[in-house]
Coordinates of C-alpha atoms in Angstrom, one line a residue:
Chain A
X1 CA 93.7 171.0 270.7
X2 CA 96.6 173.1 272.8
X3 CA 96.2 176.4 274.4
X4 CA 98.9 177.8 271.9
X5 CA 96.7 176.6 269.0
X6 CA 93.9 178.1 270.1
X7 CA 95.6 181.8 271.0
X8 CA 96.1 181.7 267.1
X9 CA 93.5 180.5 265.5
X10 CA 91.9 183.2 267.8
X11 CA 94.4 185.9 267.0
X12 CA 93.3 185.0 263.2
X13 CA 89.9 185.1 263.5
X14 CA 89.8 188.7 265.0
X15 CA 92.4 189.7 262.1
X16 CA 90.2 188.2 259.9
X17 CA 87.0 190.0 261.2
X18 CA 88.8 193.1 261.3
X19 CA 89.1 193.3 257.6
X20 CA 86.3 192.0 256.2
X21 CA 84.3 194.7 258.7
X22 CA 86.7 197.2 260.4
X23 CA 83.9 199.8 261.2
X24 CA 82.8 197.3 264.1
X25 CA 85.7 198.3 265.9
X26 CA 85.6 202.1 265.1
X27 CA 85.2 202.1 269.2
X28 CA 88.6 200.8 270.2
X29 CA 90.4 203.4 268.1
X30 CA 87.9 206.2 268.9
X31 CA 90.3 207.6 271.7
X32 CA 93.5 208.1 269.1
X33 CA 91.7 210.1 266.8
X34 CA 91.3 214.2 267.5
X35 CA 89.6 217.0 266.0
X36 CA 86.7 214.1 264.4
X37 CA 89.6 212.7 262.1
X38 CA 88.3 209.4 260.3
X39 CA 88.4 206.7 262.7
X40 CA 88.9 203.9 260.3
X41 CA 91.4 203.6 257.0
X42 CA 89.1 205.6 254.3
X43 CA 90.8 205.5 251.4
X44 CA 90.7 201.8 250.2
X45 CA 89.9 199.3 251.0
X46 CA 91.8 197.4 254.3
X47 CA 90.8 193.8 252.9
X48 CA 91.8 194.8 249.5
X49 CA 95.3 196.3 250.4
X50 CA 96.2 193.6 252.8
X51 CA 95.5 190.8 250.0
X52 CA 98.0 192.8 247.6
X53 CA 100.6 193.0 250.2
X54 CA 100.3 189.2 250.9
X55 CA 100.3 188.6 246.8
X56 CA 103.7 190.7 246.2
X57 CA 105.1 188.7 249.1
X58 CA 103.9 186.0 247.5
X59 CA 104.9 186.5 244.2
X60 CA 108.2 188.0 245.1
X61 CA 109.3 185.2 248.1
X62 CA 108.3 182.4 245.2
X63 CA 110.5 183.8 242.6
X64 CA 113.2 184.4 244.9
X65 CA 112.9 180.7 246.1
X66 CA 113.3 179.0 242.7
X67 CA 116.0 181.6 241.1
X68 CA 117.8 181.1 244.9
X69 CA 117.5 177.2 245.3
X70 CA 118.4 176.9 241.9
X71 CA 121.5 178.9 242.2
X72 CA 122.8 177.5 245.0
X73 CA 122.4 173.5 243.6
X74 CA 124.5 174.6 240.2
X75 CA 127.2 176.5 242.5
X76 CA 127.4 173.3 244.5
X77 CA 127.5 170.8 241.8
X78 CA 131.2 170.1 240.4
X79 CA 130.9 172.3 237.1
X80 CA 130.2 175.2 239.4
X81 CA 132.5 174.7 242.1
X82 CA 134.4 177.6 240.9
X83 CA 131.1 180.3 241.6
X84 CA 130.9 178.6 245.1
X85 CA 133.3 181.0 247.0
X86 CA 132.2 184.0 245.3
X87 CA 128.6 183.4 245.4
X88 CA 129.1 183.0 249.3
X89 CA 130.5 185.9 250.0
X90 CA 128.3 187.7 248.0
X91 CA 125.4 186.4 249.7
X92 CA 126.7 188.0 252.9
X93 CA 127.8 191.7 251.2
X94 CA 124.2 191.8 250.0
X95 CA 122.4 191.1 253.3
X96 CA 124.7 194.3 254.6
X97 CA 122.5 196.1 252.3
X98 CA 119.6 198.0 254.3
X99 CA 116.1 196.7 252.2
X100 CA 115.0 200.4 251.9
X101 CA 118.6 201.1 250.0
X102 CA 117.8 198.0 247.8
X103 CA 113.6 199.7 247.1
X104 CA 114.9 203.0 246.8
X105 CA 117.8 202.5 244.2
X106 CA 115.1 200.5 242.1
X107 CA 112.9 203.0 241.7
X108 CA 115.0 205.2 238.8
X109 CA 115.3 201.9 236.7
X110 CA 111.3 200.9 237.0
X111 CA 109.1 204.0 237.8
X112 CA 107.2 204.2 240.9
X113 CA 104.7 201.6 241.4
X114 CA 104.3 197.9 242.4
X115 CA 107.4 197.0 239.9
X116 CA 110.4 198.8 242.1
X117 CA 108.6 197.1 245.4
X118 CA 108.2 193.5 243.9
X119 CA 112.4 193.9 242.3
X120 CA 113.4 195.2 245.5
X121 CA 111.4 192.0 247.5
X122 CA 113.0 189.5 245.1
X123 CA 116.5 190.6 245.1
X124 CA 116.8 191.0 249.1
X125 CA 114.6 187.7 249.5
X126 CA 117.0 185.6 247.4
X127 CA 120.1 186.1 249.9
X128 CA 118.8 184.2 253.1
X129 CA 117.4 181.4 250.6
X130 CA 120.7 181.0 248.3
X131 CA 122.6 181.0 251.8
X132 CA 120.4 178.9 254.1
X133 CA 120.2 176.1 250.9
X134 CA 124.1 176.4 250.6
X135 CA 124.5 175.6 254.0
X136 CA 121.9 172.6 253.6
X137 CA 123.1 171.3 251.2
X138 CA 127.1 171.8 251.8
X139 CA 126.8 171.0 255.5
X140 CA 125.1 167.2 254.8
X141 CA 127.2 164.5 257.3
X142 CA 129.4 162.7 254.3
X143 CA 128.0 159.3 255.8
X144 CA 125.0 159.6 253.6
X145 CA 126.1 160.8 250.5
X146 CA 128.7 158.3 250.6
X147 CA 125.9 156.1 250.9
X148 CA 124.1 157.2 248.4
X149 CA 126.7 156.6 246.1
X150 CA 127.2 153.4 247.0
X151 CA 123.7 152.3 246.3
X152 CA 124.9 152.9 242.9
X153 CA 123.1 156.5 242.7
X154 CA 123.9 159.0 240.0
X155 CA 124.3 162.7 240.8
X156 CA 120.4 163.4 240.0
X157 CA 119.1 160.8 242.1
X158 CA 121.1 161.7 244.9
X159 CA 120.4 165.3 244.6
X160 CA 116.2 164.9 244.4
X161 CA 115.9 162.0 246.6
X162 CA 118.8 162.8 249.6
X163 CA 120.4 165.9 249.6
X164 CA 117.6 168.1 249.3
X165 CA 115.2 166.1 251.2
X166 CA 117.8 166.1 254.0
X167 CA 118.4 170.2 253.4
X168 CA 114.5 171.2 253.1
X169 CA 114.4 172.4 256.9
X170 CA 116.9 174.7 256.5
X171 CA 116.0 175.5 253.0
X172 CA 112.4 176.3 254.6
X173 CA 114.1 178.2 257.4
X174 CA 115.8 180.9 255.0
X175 CA 112.8 180.9 253.1
X176 CA 110.5 182.1 256.5
X177 CA 113.6 184.6 257.4
X178 CA 113.3 186.3 253.7
X179 CA 109.2 186.1 254.0
X180 CA 109.5 188.2 257.2
X181 CA 111.8 190.5 255.9
X182 CA 109.7 191.1 252.1
X183 CA 106.1 191.5 254.5
X184 CA 108.6 194.6 256.6
X185 CA 110.3 195.4 252.7
X186 CA 106.7 195.6 250.8
X187 CA 105.4 197.9 253.4
X188 CA 107.9 200.0 253.2
X189 CA 106.7 199.6 249.5
X190 CA 104.1 202.4 249.9
X191 CA 106.4 204.7 250.2
X192 CA 107.7 204.1 246.7
X193 CA 103.3 204.2 245.5
X194 CA 102.9 200.4 245.9
X195 CA 99.4 199.6 247.3
X196 CA 100.6 197.5 250.3
X197 CA 99.5 198.4 253.9
X198 CA 102.1 200.9 254.5
X199 CA 100.0 203.3 253.0
X200 CA 97.9 203.2 256.3
X201 CA 100.6 203.3 258.7
X202 CA 101.9 206.5 256.6
X203 CA 99.0 208.2 255.7
X204 CA 98.7 208.0 259.5
X205 CA 101.9 209.5 260.0
X206 CA 100.8 212.4 257.7
X207 CA 97.9 213.5 259.0
X208 CA 99.0 212.5 262.7
X209 CA 96.5 210.4 263.1
X210 CA 97.2 207.5 265.6
X211 CA 94.1 205.5 265.1
X212 CA 95.4 204.8 261.6
X213 CA 99.1 203.8 262.4
X214 CA 97.7 201.7 264.7
X215 CA 95.5 199.8 262.7
X216 CA 98.2 199.7 259.8
X217 CA 100.6 198.4 262.4
X218 CA 98.8 195.6 264.0
X219 CA 97.4 194.0 260.9
X220 CA 100.6 194.2 259.5
X221 CA 102.7 192.8 262.7
X222 CA 99.7 190.3 263.3
X223 CA 100.1 189.1 259.9
X224 CA 103.9 188.5 260.1
X225 CA 103.9 186.9 263.8
X226 CA 101.0 184.4 262.2
X227 CA 103.0 183.7 259.0
X228 CA 106.2 183.3 260.5
X229 CA 104.7 181.2 263.4
X230 CA 102.9 179.2 260.5
X231 CA 105.9 178.4 258.9
X232 CA 108.4 177.4 261.7
X233 CA 106.0 175.2 262.7
X234 CA 105.9 173.3 259.0
X235 CA 109.9 173.4 259.5
X236 CA 109.3 171.8 262.6
X237 CA 107.0 169.0 261.3
X238 CA 109.5 168.2 258.4
X239 CA 112.6 168.0 260.6
X240 CA 110.8 165.5 262.6
X241 CA 109.9 163.7 259.3
X242 CA 113.8 163.9 257.7
X243 CA 115.0 163.4 261.4
X244 CA 113.3 159.9 261.1
X245 CA 114.4 159.4 257.4
X246 CA 118.0 160.0 258.3
X247 CA 117.8 157.6 261.2
X248 CA 116.5 154.7 258.8
X249 CA 118.9 155.1 256.0
X250 CA 121.8 155.7 258.6
Chain B
X1 CA 137.4 169.2 241.1
X2 CA 138.4 171.7 242.7
X3 CA 140.8 175.1 241.1
X4 CA 143.8 173.3 242.7
X5 CA 142.9 169.8 240.6
X6 CA 142.4 172.0 237.6
X7 CA 145.7 174.3 237.9
X8 CA 147.5 171.1 238.6
X9 CA 146.3 168.8 235.4
X10 CA 147.8 171.9 232.9
X11 CA 151.1 173.3 232.7
X12 CA 150.1 176.5 230.6
X13 CA 147.5 176.8 233.2
X14 CA 147.5 180.3 233.5
X15 CA 146.4 180.7 229.5
X16 CA 143.2 178.6 230.5
X17 CA 140.0 180.1 230.8
X18 CA 138.5 181.2 233.9
X19 CA 134.9 180.1 234.2
X20 CA 133.9 182.5 236.7
X21 CA 136.1 185.1 234.6
X22 CA 134.5 185.0 231.6
X23 CA 130.7 185.3 233.1
X24 CA 132.0 188.6 235.2
X25 CA 133.7 189.7 231.0
X26 CA 130.6 189.3 230.2
X27 CA 128.8 191.8 233.0
X28 CA 132.1 194.2 231.9
X29 CA 130.9 194.0 228.3
X30 CA 127.4 195.0 228.5
X31 CA 128.9 197.8 230.9
X32 CA 131.1 199.4 228.1
X33 CA 128.4 199.5 225.3
X34 CA 125.5 200.7 228.3
X35 CA 126.1 204.7 229.2
X36 CA 128.7 205.6 230.9
X37 CA 127.4 208.9 232.4
X38 CA 124.1 210.6 232.5
X39 CA 123.4 214.4 231.6
X40 CA 120.1 216.3 233.1
X41 CA 119.4 219.6 231.6
X42 CA 118.2 220.0 236.0
X43 CA 118.0 217.6 238.8
X44 CA 114.4 216.0 238.2
X45 CA 114.2 215.9 234.2
X46 CA 115.2 212.6 232.9
X47 CA 118.2 212.1 231.3
X48 CA 120.2 211.4 227.9
X49 CA 122.8 208.7 228.6
X50 CA 126.3 209.1 227.2
X51 CA 128.7 206.7 225.8
X52 CA 132.7 206.4 227.1
X53 CA 133.6 207.7 223.8
X54 CA 131.9 210.7 224.5
X55 CA 131.7 211.0 228.0
X56 CA 135.3 211.8 228.3
X57 CA 138.3 213.8 226.6
X58 CA 139.7 211.5 223.9
X59 CA 142.5 210.7 226.2
X60 CA 140.9 209.6 228.9
X61 CA 138.3 207.9 227.4
X62 CA 141.4 206.0 225.4
X63 CA 143.1 205.3 228.8
X64 CA 140.4 204.1 230.6
X65 CA 139.5 201.9 227.6
X66 CA 142.8 200.6 227.4
X67 CA 142.4 199.7 231.2
X68 CA 139.0 198.2 230.6
X69 CA 140.9 195.6 227.9
X70 CA 143.9 194.7 230.4
X71 CA 141.3 194.6 233.5
X72 CA 138.8 192.1 231.8
X73 CA 142.1 189.8 230.3
X74 CA 142.8 189.6 233.9
X75 CA 139.5 188.1 234.3
X76 CA 139.1 185.9 231.8
X77 CA 142.5 184.3 232.8
X78 CA 143.6 181.9 235.5
X79 CA 146.5 183.9 237.1
X80 CA 147.6 184.5 240.8
X81 CA 144.6 186.1 242.8
X82 CA 146.7 188.9 244.2
X83 CA 147.1 190.2 240.5
X84 CA 143.8 190.2 240.1
X85 CA 143.3 191.8 243.0
X86 CA 145.8 194.7 242.6
X87 CA 144.4 195.1 239.3
X88 CA 141.1 195.1 240.5
X89 CA 141.5 197.9 242.3
X90 CA 143.5 199.6 240.2
X91 CA 140.2 199.4 237.6
X92 CA 137.8 200.6 239.9
X93 CA 140.5 203.6 241.3
X94 CA 140.2 204.4 237.0
X95 CA 136.7 204.2 236.7
X96 CA 135.9 206.0 240.1
X97 CA 138.2 209.2 239.3
X98 CA 137.7 209.2 235.3
X99 CA 133.2 209.5 236.6
X100 CA 134.7 213.2 238.2
X101 CA 136.5 214.1 234.8
X102 CA 133.1 213.2 233.0
X103 CA 131.0 214.9 235.2
X104 CA 133.3 218.7 234.6
X105 CA 133.8 217.4 231.2
X106 CA 130.1 217.2 230.7
X107 CA 128.8 220.3 232.6
X108 CA 128.9 223.2 230.6
X109 CA 130.6 226.0 231.9
X110 CA 128.6 228.4 234.2
X111 CA 125.5 226.1 234.6
X112 CA 124.7 225.4 237.7
X113 CA 121.2 223.6 237.0
X114 CA 122.6 220.9 234.8
X115 CA 123.1 217.3 236.6
X116 CA 125.9 214.7 235.7
X117 CA 125.2 211.4 236.8
X118 CA 126.9 207.9 236.5
X119 CA 125.0 206.2 234.3
X120 CA 124.2 202.4 233.8
X121 CA 127.7 201.5 232.0
X122 CA 129.3 202.8 235.2
X123 CA 127.4 200.8 237.2
X124 CA 127.8 197.3 236.0
X125 CA 131.6 198.3 235.3
X126 CA 132.3 199.1 239.0
X127 CA 129.8 196.0 240.1
X128 CA 132.2 193.5 237.6
X129 CA 135.1 195.0 238.8
X130 CA 134.0 194.9 242.1
X131 CA 133.1 190.5 241.9
X132 CA 136.3 190.3 240.5
X133 CA 138.1 192.1 243.6
X134 CA 135.6 189.9 246.2
X135 CA 136.2 187.1 244.2
X136 CA 140.1 187.2 244.7
X137 CA 139.7 188.5 248.3
X138 CA 137.6 185.5 249.2
X139 CA 140.4 183.6 248.0
X140 CA 143.4 185.1 249.5
X141 CA 141.8 184.2 253.0
X142 CA 143.5 187.4 254.7
X143 CA 143.8 187.3 258.3
X144 CA 141.5 189.8 260.1
X145 CA 144.3 192.6 260.6
X146 CA 144.6 192.4 256.8
X147 CA 141.3 193.0 255.9
X148 CA 140.7 195.9 258.4
X149 CA 144.0 197.0 256.8
X150 CA 142.5 196.8 253.5
X151 CA 139.3 198.4 254.1
X152 CA 141.0 201.5 255.7
X153 CA 143.1 202.1 252.4
X154 CA 140.1 201.9 250.7
X155 CA 138.5 204.3 253.1
X156 CA 141.0 206.6 253.0
X157 CA 141.0 206.3 249.4
X158 CA 137.7 207.6 249.0
X159 CA 138.3 210.2 251.4
X160 CA 141.2 211.3 249.6
X161 CA 138.8 212.0 246.4
X162 CA 135.8 213.7 247.8
X163 CA 138.6 215.8 249.5
X164 CA 140.5 216.5 246.0
X165 CA 136.9 218.0 244.7
X166 CA 137.7 215.5 241.9
X167 CA 133.5 214.7 242.3
X168 CA 132.5 218.5 242.5
X169 CA 130.6 218.5 239.3
X170 CA 129.0 215.0 240.5
X171 CA 125.5 215.1 240.6
X172 CA 125.5 213.2 244.2
X173 CA 128.3 215.6 245.7
X174 CA 125.7 218.7 244.5
X175 CA 123.1 217.2 246.0
X176 CA 125.8 217.4 249.9
X177 CA 126.7 221.1 248.6
X178 CA 123.8 222.4 249.1
X179 CA 122.7 220.7 252.1
X180 CA 126.2 220.2 253.9
X181 CA 125.1 220.8 257.3
X182 CA 121.9 219.1 257.4
X183 CA 124.0 215.9 256.3
X184 CA 126.5 216.1 258.9
X185 CA 123.6 216.7 261.6
X186 CA 121.6 213.6 260.4
X187 CA 124.9 211.4 259.9
X188 CA 124.6 212.3 263.9
X189 CA 121.6 211.0 264.4
X190 CA 121.9 208.2 262.3
X191 CA 125.2 207.0 264.3
X192 CA 123.9 207.9 267.8
X193 CA 120.7 205.9 266.7
X194 CA 122.0 202.7 264.9
X195 CA 125.0 203.0 267.6
X196 CA 123.4 204.0 270.8
X197 CA 120.2 201.3 270.4
X198 CA 122.6 198.6 270.5
X199 CA 125.2 199.8 273.3
X200 CA 122.0 199.9 275.2
X201 CA 121.1 196.7 273.9
X202 CA 123.9 195.4 275.1
X203 CA 123.6 196.8 278.8
X204 CA 120.6 195.0 279.0
X205 CA 121.0 192.0 277.2
X206 CA 123.9 190.7 278.7
X207 CA 122.5 190.2 281.8
X208 CA 119.4 189.8 280.8
X209 CA 121.1 186.3 279.0
X210 CA 123.1 185.4 282.0
X211 CA 119.8 185.5 284.3
X212 CA 117.9 183.2 282.0
X213 CA 121.0 180.8 281.4
X214 CA 120.4 180.8 285.2
X215 CA 116.6 180.4 285.3
X216 CA 116.1 177.7 283.0
X217 CA 112.1 177.9 283.1
X218 CA 112.4 181.7 281.9
X219 CA 114.2 180.8 279.2
X220 CA 111.7 179.4 276.5
X221 CA 109.2 182.3 277.1
X222 CA 111.1 185.3 277.7
X223 CA 112.9 184.2 274.2
X224 CA 109.8 183.2 272.4
X225 CA 108.8 187.1 273.5
X226 CA 111.4 188.8 271.7
X227 CA 111.0 186.7 268.9
X228 CA 107.6 188.0 268.3
X229 CA 109.2 191.6 268.6
X230 CA 111.8 190.9 265.7
X231 CA 109.2 189.4 263.9
X232 CA 107.0 192.5 263.4
X233 CA 108.1 194.6 260.3
X234 CA 110.0 197.8 261.3
X235 CA 107.8 200.6 260.4
X236 CA 104.6 199.1 261.9
X237 CA 106.7 198.4 265.6
X238 CA 107.8 202.5 264.6
X239 CA 104.1 203.4 264.7
X240 CA 102.7 200.7 267.5
X241 CA 105.0 202.9 269.6
X242 CA 104.0 205.9 269.0
X243 CA 100.9 206.2 270.7
X244 CA 102.6 204.5 274.3
X245 CA 105.3 207.0 274.0
X246 CA 103.0 209.9 273.3
X247 CA 100.6 208.9 276.5
X248 CA 104.1 208.5 278.3
X249 CA 105.2 211.7 277.6
X250 CA 101.9 213.7 278.6
X251 CA 101.2 211.6 281.9
X252 CA 104.6 211.2 283.0
X253 CA 106.1 214.3 284.6
X254 CA 109.5 215.2 283.8
X255 CA 109.0 212.8 281.0
X256 CA 108.3 214.9 277.9
X257 CA 111.3 217.6 279.3
X258 CA 114.2 214.9 278.6
X259 CA 113.0 214.3 274.8
X260 CA 110.4 211.4 275.2
X261 CA 107.3 212.0 273.0
X262 CA 104.9 210.6 270.2
X263 CA 107.3 210.8 267.2
X264 CA 111.0 211.9 266.9
X265 CA 114.3 210.0 268.3
X266 CA 112.8 208.2 271.1
X267 CA 110.0 205.5 269.7
X268 CA 112.8 204.9 267.3
X269 CA 115.6 204.5 269.6
X270 CA 113.2 202.2 271.9
X271 CA 112.4 200.0 268.3
X272 CA 115.4 199.6 267.4
X273 CA 116.5 198.7 270.8
X274 CA 113.6 196.5 271.1
X275 CA 115.4 194.5 267.3
X276 CA 118.2 194.3 269.0
X277 CA 117.2 192.1 272.2
X278 CA 117.2 189.0 270.7
X279 CA 120.0 188.3 268.9
X280 CA 122.1 189.9 271.8
X281 CA 120.1 187.9 274.5
X282 CA 120.1 184.4 272.7
X283 CA 123.1 184.7 271.8
X284 CA 124.4 185.3 275.0
X285 CA 122.6 182.2 276.5
X286 CA 124.0 180.0 273.4
X287 CA 127.6 181.3 274.1
X288 CA 126.7 180.4 277.8
X289 CA 125.3 176.9 278.2
X290 CA 127.9 176.0 274.9
X291 CA 130.8 176.6 277.8
X292 CA 132.3 173.4 278.1
X293 CA 131.5 171.2 281.3
X294 CA 134.7 170.0 282.2
X295 CA 135.8 174.3 282.1
X296 CA 133.1 174.8 284.9
X297 CA 135.0 171.6 287.0
X298 CA 138.1 173.0 286.7
X299 CA 137.1 176.2 287.6
X300 CA 135.1 174.8 291.0
X301 CA 137.9 172.3 291.6
X302 CA 140.1 175.7 291.7
X303 CA 137.9 176.8 293.9
X304 CA 136.2 179.8 292.1
X305 CA 132.6 181.4 293.2
X306 CA 129.9 181.3 290.8
X307 CA 130.8 185.0 290.6
X308 CA 134.6 185.0 289.7
X309 CA 133.3 181.7 287.4
X310 CA 130.9 183.8 285.3
X311 CA 133.4 186.3 284.9
X312 CA 137.0 184.6 284.6
X313 CA 135.7 181.6 282.9
X314 CA 132.2 181.6 281.4
X315 CA 131.7 184.7 279.7
X316 CA 135.3 185.1 278.5
X317 CA 134.6 181.7 276.6
X318 CA 131.0 182.8 275.6
X319 CA 132.5 186.1 274.3
X320 CA 133.0 185.2 270.3
X321 CA 129.0 183.7 270.5
X322 CA 127.9 187.3 271.8
X323 CA 130.6 189.4 269.5
X324 CA 128.5 187.4 266.6
X325 CA 124.8 188.7 268.0
X326 CA 126.2 192.2 268.6
X327 CA 127.3 192.3 264.8
X328 CA 124.1 190.8 263.6
X329 CA 122.8 193.9 265.4
X330 CA 125.0 196.4 264.5
X331 CA 124.7 195.6 260.9
X332 CA 120.1 195.8 261.1
X333 CA 120.1 198.5 262.8
X334 CA 122.7 200.6 261.0
X335 CA 120.0 199.8 257.6
X336 CA 116.6 200.4 259.7
X337 CA 117.6 203.4 261.0
X338 CA 116.7 204.7 257.5
X339 CA 113.6 203.7 258.9
X340 CA 113.4 206.5 261.6
X341 CA 113.0 209.3 259.4
X342 CA 109.3 208.3 258.6
X343 CA 108.1 209.0 262.3
X344 CA 110.5 211.9 262.2
X345 CA 113.5 210.3 264.1
X346 CA 116.1 212.0 261.9
X347 CA 119.2 209.7 260.2
X348 CA 120.0 209.2 256.5
X349 CA 116.6 208.2 256.0
X350 CA 115.3 211.3 255.9
X351 CA 117.1 212.1 252.3
X352 CA 116.3 208.6 251.0
X353 CA 112.8 209.8 251.3
X354 CA 112.8 213.4 250.5
X355 CA 114.7 211.9 247.4
X356 CA 111.6 209.6 246.6
X357 CA 108.9 212.8 247.5
X358 CA 110.9 214.9 245.3
X359 CA 112.1 211.9 242.8
X360 CA 115.7 213.5 242.8
X361 CA 117.3 210.0 242.5
X362 CA 120.7 211.6 243.5
X363 CA 119.2 212.6 247.0
X364 CA 118.1 209.3 247.1
X365 CA 122.0 208.5 246.7
X366 CA 123.2 210.7 249.3
X367 CA 120.9 209.2 251.9
X368 CA 121.7 205.4 250.7
X369 CA 125.1 205.5 249.8
X370 CA 126.6 206.7 253.6
X371 CA 123.9 203.9 254.9
X372 CA 125.1 201.2 252.9
X373 CA 128.6 202.0 253.3
X374 CA 128.5 202.0 257.2
X375 CA 126.7 198.9 257.5
X376 CA 129.1 197.2 255.3
X377 CA 132.6 198.6 256.8
X378 CA 130.7 197.8 259.8
X379 CA 130.1 193.8 258.7
X380 CA 133.8 194.0 257.6
X381 CA 135.0 195.0 260.8
X382 CA 133.1 193.4 263.0
X383 CA 133.6 189.9 261.5
X384 CA 137.5 190.7 262.1
X385 CA 136.9 191.0 265.6
X386 CA 134.8 188.0 265.9
X387 CA 137.7 186.1 263.8
X388 CA 140.2 187.6 266.2
X389 CA 138.6 186.2 269.4
X390 CA 137.5 183.0 268.3
X391 CA 140.9 182.2 266.9
X392 CA 143.1 183.2 270.1
X393 CA 140.2 181.3 272.6
X394 CA 141.2 178.3 269.9
X395 CA 144.9 179.1 270.6
X396 CA 144.7 179.1 274.2

């Protein structure tokens, strides 16, 4: 076991321990409170908030992945070619929209709560995945697709057996970016009354209780770093595998 | 099959339907049958939608109908993109002028409480024609100066529209009118946060990038650390900085006097700076690593010192890549600066979060629209710059 892995497991264990029994860590945050303010967030269970936060991100990212990969496949097929230039610039323009703006503008249509957060996360999460899938599918070496064609593969077989597996690491990089952005946007989602970890930070800011702000920030930050790290590891493993696969094909 | 193939196959090519056009026309059609404007008795009650036919004086409604008909026709046919671009801009201009007209028409005389804002129909129509314009622009592949020119023309047109008072009866401008001084103050803060943090990050990040390029063993460690910072969600990072900065303010003499404190502009600035470092540093390293060895050899052969080589060969050759990093960071920070409002740092986010708190969506728009416009303009201008410096380099 490498040192990196040990550190990661330790951090994860510490995070889980804190979420399950936050009171045992009260002494860490004690010095940050003034005037007998509560030390540990007391308007809901931290574990519930964390699970809810992760659930929202998971649903939004799963939906965004399905739709974005589907759309990217459509516009890279011959019959969708007319949509390719526009969809490429749309993905580019769309990412200049700040996530907060997307979130705030979803409220008039959907009211307060989890719904606008999910929609904002979904819409905003689409773009990096879509852009990366496009890059992955259009950037394949022509020799590989030619070879597949030469082997008599149909368009569908080429897509499923050659193009998608080779594009997978790039697509995964898009999913990783999208997940990290979603984790951050979900935190801001608590300003529109979604039950996420942002609640802890904002409650701390409103009552100027630095202990709350710090716990919320630490939980969200640690989650983001661990998830980012885990997805990067999967990506590296896949790149290694498809790299070998590509060599075998050539 | 590309568009060119299809065009060459059929003699009456322009009569053929444009697949993309059909899709956009469906969006536009939905927009026609949805409320063009929304009328509310005051700024926070639910509104009632008003269709185009009753949202405008009869002559204006007929004019809008005709313009939309021509616009949708152009969408459907396979005509020259330049013609589509022109018609698209005319339709958008008509929509923008008439939404103001509609607000004037729907507001009862001497009623200062009622609000008129654009309805779903207006937004869908704008979206459809903006798609048409974007598609035409993508196909026309304009050069960098032309793109900046178009952006400037659109900016001037919008400024003229706002200046003329044609929109004064729209709800978003009523929100603006009651807080104009605050708006300009927050706008200054927002620009200071976004541009200031990027400027500091350039001054710190480029030398750091050069250092990492020269001292290879440091590279992975520093880049990984910056990567972790980049991963931490913005509001969490803002929050995590409150405690240390409050400590600095309380314990370092003079720190509080120059404006450092736990909440406010200081933590926002530090967080935005921290976010900006990774793209700038890593792009500097990548740009320098990719300088062709031949260029470096030639420079060495000419007897250049390391320092001369850095300033007259390596940095100029790496510049487009560094500029791409700056573009990413600037657009990102213009958006992230809205979050600063949550920790008392000001900026356009103040209106967004106030609006969310009061369920006054026009106030949210007052914060969100300038932010989006600013981010978009910055992206267009810097993309153009990146293209200019990279083509100049290739030409040399």
